[in-house]
Structures are given as C-alpha cells and as structure tokens.
PDB file of C-alpha atoms in Angstrom:
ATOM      1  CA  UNK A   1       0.000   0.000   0.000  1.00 77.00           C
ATOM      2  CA  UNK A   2       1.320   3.563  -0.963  1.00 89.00           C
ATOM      3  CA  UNK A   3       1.611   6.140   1.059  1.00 95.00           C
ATOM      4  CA  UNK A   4       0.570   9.040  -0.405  1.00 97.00           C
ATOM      5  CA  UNK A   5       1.692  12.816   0.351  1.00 98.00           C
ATOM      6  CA  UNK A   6      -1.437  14.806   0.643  1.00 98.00           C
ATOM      7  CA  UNK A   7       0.451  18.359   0.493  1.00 98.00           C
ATOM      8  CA  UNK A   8       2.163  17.228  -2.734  1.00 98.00           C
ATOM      9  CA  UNK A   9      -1.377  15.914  -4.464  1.00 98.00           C
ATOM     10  CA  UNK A  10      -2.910  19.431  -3.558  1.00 98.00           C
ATOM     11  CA  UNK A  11      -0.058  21.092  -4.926  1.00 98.00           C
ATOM     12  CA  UNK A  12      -0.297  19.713  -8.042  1.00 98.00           C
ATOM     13  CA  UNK A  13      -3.960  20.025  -8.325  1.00 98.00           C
ATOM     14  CA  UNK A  14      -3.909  23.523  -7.528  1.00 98.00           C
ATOM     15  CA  UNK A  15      -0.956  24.243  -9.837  1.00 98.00           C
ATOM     16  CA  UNK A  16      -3.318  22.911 -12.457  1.00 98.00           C
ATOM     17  CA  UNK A  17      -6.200  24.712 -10.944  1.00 97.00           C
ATOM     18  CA  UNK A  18      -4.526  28.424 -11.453  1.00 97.00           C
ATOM     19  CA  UNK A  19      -3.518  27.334 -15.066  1.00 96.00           C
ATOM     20  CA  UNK A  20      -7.450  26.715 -15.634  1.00 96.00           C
ATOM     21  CA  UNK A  21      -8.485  29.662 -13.334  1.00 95.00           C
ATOM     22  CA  UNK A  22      -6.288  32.014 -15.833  1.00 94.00           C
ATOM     23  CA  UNK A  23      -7.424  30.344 -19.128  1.00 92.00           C
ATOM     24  CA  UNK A  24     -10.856  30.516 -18.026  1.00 91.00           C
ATOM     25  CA  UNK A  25     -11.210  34.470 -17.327  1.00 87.00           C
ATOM     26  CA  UNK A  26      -8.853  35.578 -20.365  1.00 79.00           C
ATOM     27  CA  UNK A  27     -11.003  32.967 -23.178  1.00 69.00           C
ATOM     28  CA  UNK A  28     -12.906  34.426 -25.950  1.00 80.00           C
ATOM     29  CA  UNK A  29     -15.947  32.694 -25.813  1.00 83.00           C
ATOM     30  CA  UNK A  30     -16.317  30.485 -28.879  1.00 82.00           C
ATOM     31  CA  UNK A  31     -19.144  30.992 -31.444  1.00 82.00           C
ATOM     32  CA  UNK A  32     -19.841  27.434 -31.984  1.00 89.00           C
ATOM     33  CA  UNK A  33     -20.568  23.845 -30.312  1.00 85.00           C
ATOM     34  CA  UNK A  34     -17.399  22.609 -32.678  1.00 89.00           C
ATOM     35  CA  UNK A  35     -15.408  25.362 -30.797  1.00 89.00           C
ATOM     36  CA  UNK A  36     -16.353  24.459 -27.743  1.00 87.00           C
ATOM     37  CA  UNK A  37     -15.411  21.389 -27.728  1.00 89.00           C
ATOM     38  CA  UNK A  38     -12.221  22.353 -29.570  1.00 91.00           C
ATOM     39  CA  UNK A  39     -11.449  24.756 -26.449  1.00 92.00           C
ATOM     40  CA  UNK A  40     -12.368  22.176 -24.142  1.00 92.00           C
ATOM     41  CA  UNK A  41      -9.634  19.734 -25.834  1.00 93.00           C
ATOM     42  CA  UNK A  42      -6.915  22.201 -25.254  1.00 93.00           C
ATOM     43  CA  UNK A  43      -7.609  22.956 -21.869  1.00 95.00           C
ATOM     44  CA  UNK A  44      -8.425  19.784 -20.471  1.00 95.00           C
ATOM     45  CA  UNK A  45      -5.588  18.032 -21.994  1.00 96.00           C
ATOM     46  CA  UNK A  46      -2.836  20.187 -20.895  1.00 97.00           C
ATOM     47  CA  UNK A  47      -4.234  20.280 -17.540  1.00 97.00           C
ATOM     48  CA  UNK A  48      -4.274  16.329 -17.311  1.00 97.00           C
ATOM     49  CA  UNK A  49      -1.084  15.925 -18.818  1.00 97.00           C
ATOM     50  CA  UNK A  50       0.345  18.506 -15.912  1.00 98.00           C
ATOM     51  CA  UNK A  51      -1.562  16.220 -13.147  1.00 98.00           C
ATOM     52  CA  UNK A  52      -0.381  12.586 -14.897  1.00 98.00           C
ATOM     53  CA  UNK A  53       3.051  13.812 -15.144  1.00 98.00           C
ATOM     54  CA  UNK A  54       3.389  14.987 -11.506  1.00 98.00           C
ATOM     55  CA  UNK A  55       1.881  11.866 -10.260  1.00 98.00           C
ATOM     56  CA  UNK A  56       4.057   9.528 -12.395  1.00 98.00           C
ATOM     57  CA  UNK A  57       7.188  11.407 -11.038  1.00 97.00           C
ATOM     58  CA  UNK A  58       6.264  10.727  -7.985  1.00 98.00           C
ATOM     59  CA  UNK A  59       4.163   7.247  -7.969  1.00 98.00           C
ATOM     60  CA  UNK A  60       5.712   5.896 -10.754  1.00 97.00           C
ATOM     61  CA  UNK A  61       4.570   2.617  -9.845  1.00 97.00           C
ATOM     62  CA  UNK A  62       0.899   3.951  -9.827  1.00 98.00           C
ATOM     63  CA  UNK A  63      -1.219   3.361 -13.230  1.00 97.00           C
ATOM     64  CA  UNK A  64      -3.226   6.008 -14.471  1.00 98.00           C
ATOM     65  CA  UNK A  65      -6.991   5.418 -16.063  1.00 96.00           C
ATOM     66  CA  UNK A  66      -7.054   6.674 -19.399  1.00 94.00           C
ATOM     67  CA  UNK A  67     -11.103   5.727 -19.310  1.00 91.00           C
ATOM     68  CA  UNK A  68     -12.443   9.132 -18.236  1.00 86.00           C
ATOM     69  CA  UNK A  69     -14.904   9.282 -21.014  1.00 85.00           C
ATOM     70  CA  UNK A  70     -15.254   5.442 -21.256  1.00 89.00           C
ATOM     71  CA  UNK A  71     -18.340   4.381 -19.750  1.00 86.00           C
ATOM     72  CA  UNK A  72     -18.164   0.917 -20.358  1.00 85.00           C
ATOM     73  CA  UNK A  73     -15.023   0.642 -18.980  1.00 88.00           C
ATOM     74  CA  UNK A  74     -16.415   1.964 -15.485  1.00 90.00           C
ATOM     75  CA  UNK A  75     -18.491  -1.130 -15.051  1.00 88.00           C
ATOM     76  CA  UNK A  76     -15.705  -2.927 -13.303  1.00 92.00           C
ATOM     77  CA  UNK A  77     -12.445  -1.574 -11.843  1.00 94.00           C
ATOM     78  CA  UNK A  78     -10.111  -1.305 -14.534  1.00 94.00           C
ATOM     79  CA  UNK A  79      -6.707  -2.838 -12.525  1.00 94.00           C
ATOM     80  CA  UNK A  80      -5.841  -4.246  -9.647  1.00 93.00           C
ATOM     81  CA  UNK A  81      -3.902  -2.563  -7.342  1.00 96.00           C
ATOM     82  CA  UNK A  82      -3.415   0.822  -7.178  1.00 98.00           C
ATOM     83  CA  UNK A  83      -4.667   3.502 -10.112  1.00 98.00           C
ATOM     84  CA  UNK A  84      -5.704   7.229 -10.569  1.00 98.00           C
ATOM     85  CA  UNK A  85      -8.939   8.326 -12.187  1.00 97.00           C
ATOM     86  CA  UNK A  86      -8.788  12.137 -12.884  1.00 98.00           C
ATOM     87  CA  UNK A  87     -11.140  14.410 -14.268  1.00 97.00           C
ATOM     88  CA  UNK A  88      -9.116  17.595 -15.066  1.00 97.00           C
ATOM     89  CA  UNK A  89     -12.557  19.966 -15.944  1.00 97.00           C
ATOM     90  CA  UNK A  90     -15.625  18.602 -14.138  1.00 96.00           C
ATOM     91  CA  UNK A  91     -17.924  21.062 -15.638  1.00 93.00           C
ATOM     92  CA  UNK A  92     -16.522  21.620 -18.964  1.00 92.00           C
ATOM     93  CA  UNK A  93     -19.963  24.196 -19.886  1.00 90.00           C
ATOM     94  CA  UNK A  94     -19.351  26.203 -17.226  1.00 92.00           C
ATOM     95  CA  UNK A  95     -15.388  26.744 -17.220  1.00 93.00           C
ATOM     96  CA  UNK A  96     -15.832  27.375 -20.892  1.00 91.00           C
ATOM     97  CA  UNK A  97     -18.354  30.057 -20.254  1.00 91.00           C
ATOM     98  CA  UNK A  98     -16.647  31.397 -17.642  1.00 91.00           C
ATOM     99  CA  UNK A  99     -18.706  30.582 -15.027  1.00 92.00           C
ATOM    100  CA  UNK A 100     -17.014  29.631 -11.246  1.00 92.00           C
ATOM    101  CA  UNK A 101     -18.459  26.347 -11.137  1.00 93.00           C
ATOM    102  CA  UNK A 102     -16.316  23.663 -12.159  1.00 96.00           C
ATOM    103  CA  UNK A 103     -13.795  21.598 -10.413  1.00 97.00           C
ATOM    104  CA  UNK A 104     -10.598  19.168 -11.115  1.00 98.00           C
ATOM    105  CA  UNK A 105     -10.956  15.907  -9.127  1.00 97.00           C
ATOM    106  CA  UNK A 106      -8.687  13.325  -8.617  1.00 98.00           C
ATOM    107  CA  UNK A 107      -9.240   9.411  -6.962  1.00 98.00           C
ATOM    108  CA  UNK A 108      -6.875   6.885  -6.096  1.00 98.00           C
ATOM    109  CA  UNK A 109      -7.873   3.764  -6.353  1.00 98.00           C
ATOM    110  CA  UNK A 110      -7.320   0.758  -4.320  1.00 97.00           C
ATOM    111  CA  UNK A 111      -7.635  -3.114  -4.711  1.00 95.00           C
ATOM    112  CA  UNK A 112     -11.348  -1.655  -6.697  1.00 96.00           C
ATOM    113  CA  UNK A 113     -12.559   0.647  -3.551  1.00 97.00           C
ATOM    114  CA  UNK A 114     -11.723   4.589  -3.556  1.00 97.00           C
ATOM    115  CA  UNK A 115      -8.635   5.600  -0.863  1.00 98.00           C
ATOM    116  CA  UNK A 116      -7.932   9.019  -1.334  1.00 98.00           C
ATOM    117  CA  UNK A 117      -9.855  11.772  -3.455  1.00 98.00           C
ATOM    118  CA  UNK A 118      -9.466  15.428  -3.851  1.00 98.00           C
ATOM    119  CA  UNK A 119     -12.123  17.675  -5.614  1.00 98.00           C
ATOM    120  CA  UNK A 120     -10.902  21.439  -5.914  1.00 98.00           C
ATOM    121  CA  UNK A 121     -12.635  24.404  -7.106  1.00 98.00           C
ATOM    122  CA  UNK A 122      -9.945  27.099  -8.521  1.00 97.00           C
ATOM    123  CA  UNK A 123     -12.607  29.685  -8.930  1.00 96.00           C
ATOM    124  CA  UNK A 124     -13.129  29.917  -4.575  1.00 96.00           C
ATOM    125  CA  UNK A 125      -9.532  28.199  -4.210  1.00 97.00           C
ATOM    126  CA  UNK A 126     -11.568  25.592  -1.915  1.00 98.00           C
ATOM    127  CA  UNK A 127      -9.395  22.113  -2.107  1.00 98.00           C
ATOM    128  CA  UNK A 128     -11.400  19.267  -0.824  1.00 98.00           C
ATOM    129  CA  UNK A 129     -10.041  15.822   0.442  1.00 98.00           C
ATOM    130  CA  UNK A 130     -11.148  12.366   2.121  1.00 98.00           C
ATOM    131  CA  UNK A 131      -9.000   9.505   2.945  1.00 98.00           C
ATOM    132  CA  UNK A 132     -11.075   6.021   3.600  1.00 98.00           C
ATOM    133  CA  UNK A 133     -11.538   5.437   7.318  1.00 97.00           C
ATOM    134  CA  UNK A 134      -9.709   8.814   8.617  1.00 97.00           C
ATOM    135  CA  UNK A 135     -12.724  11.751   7.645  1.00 98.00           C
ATOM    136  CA  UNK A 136     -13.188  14.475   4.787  1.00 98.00           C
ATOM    137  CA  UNK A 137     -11.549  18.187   4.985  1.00 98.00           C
ATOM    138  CA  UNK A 138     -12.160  21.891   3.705  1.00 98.00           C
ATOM    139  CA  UNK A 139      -8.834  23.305   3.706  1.00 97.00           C
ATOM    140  CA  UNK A 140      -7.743  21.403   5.749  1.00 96.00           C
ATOM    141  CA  UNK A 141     -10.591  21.504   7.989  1.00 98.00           C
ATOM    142  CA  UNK A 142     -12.924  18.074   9.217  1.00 98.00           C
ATOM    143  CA  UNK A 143     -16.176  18.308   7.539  1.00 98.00           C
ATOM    144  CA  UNK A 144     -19.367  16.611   8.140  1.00 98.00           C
ATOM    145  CA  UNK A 145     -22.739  16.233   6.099  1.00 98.00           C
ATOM    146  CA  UNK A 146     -25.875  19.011   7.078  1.00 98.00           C
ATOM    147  CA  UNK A 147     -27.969  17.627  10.095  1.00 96.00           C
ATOM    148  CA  UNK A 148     -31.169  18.404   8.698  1.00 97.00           C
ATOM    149  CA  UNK A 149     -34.043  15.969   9.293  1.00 97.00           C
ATOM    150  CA  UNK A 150     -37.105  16.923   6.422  1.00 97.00           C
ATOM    151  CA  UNK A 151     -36.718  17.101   2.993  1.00 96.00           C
ATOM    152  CA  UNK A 152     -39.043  19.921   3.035  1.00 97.00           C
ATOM    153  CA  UNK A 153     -36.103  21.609   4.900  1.00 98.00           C
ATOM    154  CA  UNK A 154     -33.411  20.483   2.716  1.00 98.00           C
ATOM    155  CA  UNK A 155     -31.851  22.164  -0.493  1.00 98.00           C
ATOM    156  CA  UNK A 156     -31.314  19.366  -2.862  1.00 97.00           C
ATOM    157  CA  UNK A 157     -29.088  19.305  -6.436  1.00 96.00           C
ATOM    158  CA  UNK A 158     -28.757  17.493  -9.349  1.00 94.00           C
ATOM    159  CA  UNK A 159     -26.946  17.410 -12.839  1.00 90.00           C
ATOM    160  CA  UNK A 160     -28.921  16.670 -15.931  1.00 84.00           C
ATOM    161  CA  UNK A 161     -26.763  14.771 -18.860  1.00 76.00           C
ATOM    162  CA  UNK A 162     -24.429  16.433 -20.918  1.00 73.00           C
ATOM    163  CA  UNK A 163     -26.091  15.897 -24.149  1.00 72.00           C
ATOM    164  CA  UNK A 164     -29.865  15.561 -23.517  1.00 73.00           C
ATOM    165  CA  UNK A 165     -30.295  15.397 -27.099  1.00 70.00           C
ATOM    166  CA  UNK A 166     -28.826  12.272 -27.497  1.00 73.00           C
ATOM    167  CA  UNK A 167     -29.774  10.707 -24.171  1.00 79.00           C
ATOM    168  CA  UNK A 168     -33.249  11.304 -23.912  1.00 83.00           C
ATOM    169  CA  UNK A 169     -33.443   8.770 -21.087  1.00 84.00           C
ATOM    170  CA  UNK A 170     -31.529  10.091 -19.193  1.00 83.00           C
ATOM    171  CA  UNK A 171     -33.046  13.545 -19.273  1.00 85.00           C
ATOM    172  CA  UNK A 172     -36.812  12.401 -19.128  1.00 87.00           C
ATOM    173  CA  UNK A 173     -35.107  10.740 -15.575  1.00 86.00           C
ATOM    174  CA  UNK A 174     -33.818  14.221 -14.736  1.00 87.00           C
ATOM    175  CA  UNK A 175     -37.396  16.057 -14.716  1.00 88.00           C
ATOM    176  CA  UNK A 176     -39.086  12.792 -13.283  1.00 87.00           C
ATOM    177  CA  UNK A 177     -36.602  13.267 -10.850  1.00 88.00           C
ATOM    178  CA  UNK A 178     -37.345  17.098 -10.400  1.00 88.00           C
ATOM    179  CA  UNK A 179     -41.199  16.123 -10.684  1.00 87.00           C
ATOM    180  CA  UNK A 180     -40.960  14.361  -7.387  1.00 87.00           C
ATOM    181  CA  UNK A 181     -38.714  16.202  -5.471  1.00 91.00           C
ATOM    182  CA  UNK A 182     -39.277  20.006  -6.271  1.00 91.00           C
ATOM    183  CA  UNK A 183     -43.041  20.198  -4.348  1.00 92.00           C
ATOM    184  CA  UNK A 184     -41.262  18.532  -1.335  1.00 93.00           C
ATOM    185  CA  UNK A 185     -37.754  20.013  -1.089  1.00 95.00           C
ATOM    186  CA  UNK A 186     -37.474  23.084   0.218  1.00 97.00           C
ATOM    187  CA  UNK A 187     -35.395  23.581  -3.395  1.00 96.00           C
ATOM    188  CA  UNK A 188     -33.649  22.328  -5.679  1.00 95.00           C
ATOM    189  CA  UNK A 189     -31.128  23.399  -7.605  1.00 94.00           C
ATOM    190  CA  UNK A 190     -28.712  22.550 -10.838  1.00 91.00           C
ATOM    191  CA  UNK A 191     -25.247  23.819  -9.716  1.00 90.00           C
ATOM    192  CA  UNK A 192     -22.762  22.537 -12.265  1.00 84.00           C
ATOM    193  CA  UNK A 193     -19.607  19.943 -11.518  1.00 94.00           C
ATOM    194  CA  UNK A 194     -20.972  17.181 -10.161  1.00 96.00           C
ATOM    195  CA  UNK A 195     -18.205  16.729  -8.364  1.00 97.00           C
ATOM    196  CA  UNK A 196     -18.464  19.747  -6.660  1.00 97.00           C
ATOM    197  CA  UNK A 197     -22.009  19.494  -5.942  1.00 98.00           C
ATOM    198  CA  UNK A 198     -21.025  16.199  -4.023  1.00 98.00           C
ATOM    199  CA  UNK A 199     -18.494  18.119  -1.535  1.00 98.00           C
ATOM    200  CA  UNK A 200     -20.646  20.643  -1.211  1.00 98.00           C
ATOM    201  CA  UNK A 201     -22.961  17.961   0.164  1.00 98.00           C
ATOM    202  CA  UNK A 202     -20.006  16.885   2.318  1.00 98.00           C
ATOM    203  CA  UNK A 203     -19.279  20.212   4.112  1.00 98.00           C
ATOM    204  CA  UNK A 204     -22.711  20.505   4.183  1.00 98.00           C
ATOM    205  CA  UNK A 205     -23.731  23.726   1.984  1.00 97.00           C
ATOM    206  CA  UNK A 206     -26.211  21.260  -0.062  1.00 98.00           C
ATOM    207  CA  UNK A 207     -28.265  18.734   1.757  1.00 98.00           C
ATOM    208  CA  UNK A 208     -28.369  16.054  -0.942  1.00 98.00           C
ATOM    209  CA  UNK A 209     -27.664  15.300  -4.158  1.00 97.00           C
ATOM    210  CA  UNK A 210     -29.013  12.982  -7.004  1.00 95.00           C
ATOM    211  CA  UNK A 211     -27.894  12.012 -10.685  1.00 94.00           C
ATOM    212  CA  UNK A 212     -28.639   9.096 -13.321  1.00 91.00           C
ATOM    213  CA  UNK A 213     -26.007   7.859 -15.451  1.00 89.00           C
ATOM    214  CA  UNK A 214     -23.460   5.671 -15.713  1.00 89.00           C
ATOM    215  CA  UNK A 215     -20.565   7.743 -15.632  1.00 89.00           C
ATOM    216  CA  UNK A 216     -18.997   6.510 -11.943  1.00 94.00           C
ATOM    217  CA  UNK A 217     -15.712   8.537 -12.414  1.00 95.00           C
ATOM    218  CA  UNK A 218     -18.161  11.266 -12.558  1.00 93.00           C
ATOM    219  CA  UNK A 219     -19.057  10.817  -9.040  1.00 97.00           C
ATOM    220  CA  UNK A 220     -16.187   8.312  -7.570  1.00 97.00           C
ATOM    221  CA  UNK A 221     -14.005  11.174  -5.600  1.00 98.00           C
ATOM    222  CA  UNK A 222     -17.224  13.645  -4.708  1.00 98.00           C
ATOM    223  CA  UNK A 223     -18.599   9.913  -3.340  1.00 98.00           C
ATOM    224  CA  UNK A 224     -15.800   9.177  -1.020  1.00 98.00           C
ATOM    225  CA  UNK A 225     -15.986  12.959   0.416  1.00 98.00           C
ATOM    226  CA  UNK A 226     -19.746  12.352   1.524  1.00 98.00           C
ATOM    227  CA  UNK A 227     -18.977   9.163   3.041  1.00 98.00           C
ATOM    228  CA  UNK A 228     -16.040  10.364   5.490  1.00 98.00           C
ATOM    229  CA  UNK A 229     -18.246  13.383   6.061  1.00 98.00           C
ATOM    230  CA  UNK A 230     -20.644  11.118   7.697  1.00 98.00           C
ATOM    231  CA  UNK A 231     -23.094  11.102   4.749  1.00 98.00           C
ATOM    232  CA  UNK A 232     -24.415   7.640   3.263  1.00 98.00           C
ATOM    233  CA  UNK A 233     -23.929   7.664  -0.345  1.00 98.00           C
ATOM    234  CA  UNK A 234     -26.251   4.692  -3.165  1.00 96.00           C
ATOM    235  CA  UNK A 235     -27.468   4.168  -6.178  1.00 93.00           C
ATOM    236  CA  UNK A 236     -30.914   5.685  -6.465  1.00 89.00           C
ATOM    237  CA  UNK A 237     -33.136   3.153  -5.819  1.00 85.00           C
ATOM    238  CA  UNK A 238     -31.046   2.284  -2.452  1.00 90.00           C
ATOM    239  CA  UNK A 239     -28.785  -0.766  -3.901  1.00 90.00           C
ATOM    240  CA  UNK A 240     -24.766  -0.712  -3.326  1.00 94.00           C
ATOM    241  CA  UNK A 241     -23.283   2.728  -4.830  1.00 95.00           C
ATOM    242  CA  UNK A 242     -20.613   0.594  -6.679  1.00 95.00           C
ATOM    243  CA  UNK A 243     -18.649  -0.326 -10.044  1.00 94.00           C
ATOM    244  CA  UNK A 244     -22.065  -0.293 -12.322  1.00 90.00           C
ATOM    245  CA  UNK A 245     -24.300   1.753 -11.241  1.00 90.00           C
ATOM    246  CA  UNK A 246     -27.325   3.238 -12.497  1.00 89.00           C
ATOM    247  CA  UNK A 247     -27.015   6.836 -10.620  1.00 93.00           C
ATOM    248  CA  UNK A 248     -26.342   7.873  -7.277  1.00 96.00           C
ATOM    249  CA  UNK A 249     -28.291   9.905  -4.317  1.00 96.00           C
ATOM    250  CA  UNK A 250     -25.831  11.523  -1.769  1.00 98.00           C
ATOM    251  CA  UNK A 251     -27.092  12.813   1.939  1.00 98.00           C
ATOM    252  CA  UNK A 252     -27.431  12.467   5.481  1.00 98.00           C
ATOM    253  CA  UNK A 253     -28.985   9.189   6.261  1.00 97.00           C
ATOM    254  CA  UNK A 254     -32.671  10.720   6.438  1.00 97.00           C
ATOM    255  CA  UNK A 255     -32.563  12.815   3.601  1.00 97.00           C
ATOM    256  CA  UNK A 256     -31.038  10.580   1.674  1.00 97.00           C
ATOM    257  CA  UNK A 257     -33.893   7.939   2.807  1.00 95.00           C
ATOM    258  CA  UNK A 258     -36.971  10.122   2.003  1.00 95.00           C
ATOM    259  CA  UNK A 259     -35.036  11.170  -1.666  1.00 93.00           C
ATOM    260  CA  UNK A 260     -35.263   7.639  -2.382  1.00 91.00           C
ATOM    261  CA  UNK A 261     -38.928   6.903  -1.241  1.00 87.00           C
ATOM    262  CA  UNK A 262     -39.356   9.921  -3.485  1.00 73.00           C
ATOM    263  CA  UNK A 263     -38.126   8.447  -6.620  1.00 78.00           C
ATOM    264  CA  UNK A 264     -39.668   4.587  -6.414  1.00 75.00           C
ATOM    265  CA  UNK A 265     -42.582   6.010  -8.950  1.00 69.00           C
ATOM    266  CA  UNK A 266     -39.655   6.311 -11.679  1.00 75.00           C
ATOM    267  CA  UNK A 267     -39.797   3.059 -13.973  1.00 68.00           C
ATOM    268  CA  UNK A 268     -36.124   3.249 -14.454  1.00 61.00           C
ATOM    269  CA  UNK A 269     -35.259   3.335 -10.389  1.00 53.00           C
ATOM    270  CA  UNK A 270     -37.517   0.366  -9.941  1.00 43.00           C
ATOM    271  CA  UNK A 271     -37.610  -1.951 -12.321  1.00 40.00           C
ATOM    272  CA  UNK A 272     -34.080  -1.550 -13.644  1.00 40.00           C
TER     273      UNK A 272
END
C-alpha cells in the first residue's frame, strides 16, 4: 500500500487549478458547439497531462486510467492494485463560459474501492479531500454532512446529462426526478460539476444530491468525500453505490432515505 503525500497531491492540483483559473477568465468565448469542444480539448488536456506527469514522477509505480470518457469501462475496476482516475474539468460548460463552477478531481484507487480523493474548485480556491476510514476536509478543515431531518427543509441538487439530445433517457429521468422532489424540497437546484455538488454535500452547503447515469468517475471522488463526512452515499433506488451503477443519491442518512422513497414512482429506479 502507498503512502501518499497529501500536500504534494494538492499542490499539483492547484498548480493545475490556477492554469485553468487564468485560461478561463482571459477565453474568448467560442461561437460554436465545434469550438467548444475544440477549447475544451486544449484545456483539459494540458491540464491532465500537468496532473499525470506529476503523479508519475512521484508514484511511478501507480497506473493512471485513461477511461475518463469510457463508460463501459467503469463497469468494473479497470486494474488491480493501485490507479488514478482524474477528471481535469468537471464542468466543462461552465469553465468554458466562464462561469465559477467547475472543479478538477482526482481518486486513487485501491484493490477496486476509492482511498484518497481530492475535488478542488480554482474559482473559490476551496481544495477538498477524504481519505477512507480517517474523515473528509475543507482546507484542511474536518467536515461533516448538514444535520437536517425533512426534505421539506433540505436544499437538494442534481446534474442533468451532458447531451440531452442524445440521451433522452436520461433527461426524461432528470425532470421525473425534479417532478418528485421540487413540491417537497425546500429547493432544488442545478449547480454545475458534479463533483463539486457532491463536496458541497459533504461540508454541508447542499443537503443532498441525485444524478442518473453511468458515468462513476463522474461521481467516484465527490462519493468518497460524503462518506467520510458522515453522509451515506447509493445508487438511487437504495442498492450498493458501486462499479455499475445506475445513478447515485448523496445525503445524510434521512434525507437521503426520504429522496429515495421519493423516486420509487420512476420506472427506471424500480424496475431496472
């Protein structure tokens, strides 16, 4: 097992972070989809190739994931052992439009569990950390999930897919989603990263958090950070948040309860 230097991690993440940070305010904001994407390419690569490289200098014995926008190569851990899964831009829409609501996040992975994740936010310089079994940190500070008791209390997030278009599923699950929790939350809200959503649900500024998908390196670090804060994390109709799954619903242990009960009228969460 690796021991792993926190200090030098956040370093490098926030090296990474200010390079993003700087390309993000000075950007002329492209015309076009196609450029979009083409300034998201740019950016994202030379900010994972900064993070990879660091981490190989250091861990050199420590495989990286190269499956970020893989999906079916989330349905199982990849090695065995020890790897990184990294997400350079988590929230590619808003970084590109210059909005302060996107994140770099960064898991290590161990023998197919996550050990270690960061999720930073260069916009608010907030840098975000859990290690399994010792507790999740704000700058360095011990976090813990909001104490609320009623969803009709709670302020509750969610993501919807990143081409609706083409995953009309997925969104239709979104607003069924939103159709059964926006007349009993006390709101909800669409905030951006997911990642970032998810520690914000650990340090307890949002007081849960729900997505469908398949994208688990969307939500692997964020997941860990809600855990360690004391928050239980699960797919969304309550089976094992794991390698495979079909979504995810992040909160305290009664919020997180009555968002399910909330969603057993979706087809998908019950009968998938």
């Amino acid at each position: 097992m690796t021991s792993i230097d926190i200090r030098y991690c956040e370093a490098l993440i926030t090296s990474a972070g200010e390079g993003l940070y700087e390309a993000s305010a000075r950007k002329e904001r492209a015309a076009s989809a196609e450029g979009l994407f083409e300034q998201f390419r740019e950016e994202n690569d030379t900010a994972t190739k900064a993070i990879k490289t660091g981490l190989a200098e250091k861990y050199p014995h420590i495989r990286w994931s190269e499956s970020e926008f893989d999906i079916s190569s989330q349905s199982a851990a990849e090695f065995q052992g020890e790897y990184w899964v990294c997400d350079a831009i988590d929230g590619a829409v808003q970084f590109l439009q210059g909005i302060p609501s996107y994140a770099i996040n960064l898991c290590l992975i161990r023998d197919g569990k996550p050990a270690l994740s960061f999720v930073y936010d260069p916009s608010h310089r907030d840098m975000f950390h859990a290690i399994a079994g010792e507790g999740a940190f704000w700058n360095g500070n011990r976090i813990h999930v909001a104490r609320k008791k009623k969803l009709e209390d709670a302020i509750i997030s969610t993501t919807p897919p990143s081409f609706p278009a083409k995953d009309r599923e997925l969104a239709n699950l979104t607003i069924a989603g939103l159709t059964h929790l926006l007349p009993r939350a006390f709101a909800v809200r669409m905030l951006g990263s997911a990642s970032l959503q998810l520690a914000n649900v650990a340090c307890g500024r949002i007081d849960g958090y729900y997505e469908f998908g398949h994208e688990y390196y969307n939500w692997i670090a964020g997941s860990l950070l809600v855990q360690e804060a004391g928050g239980v994390v699960t797919a969304p109709r309550g089976d094992e948040f794991t390698w495979g799954t079909s979504g995810i619903i992040a909160a305290n242990r009664d919020i997180r309860q009555q968002m399910q009960e909330g969603m057993q009228a979706i087809p998908y969460v019950t009968h998938s």
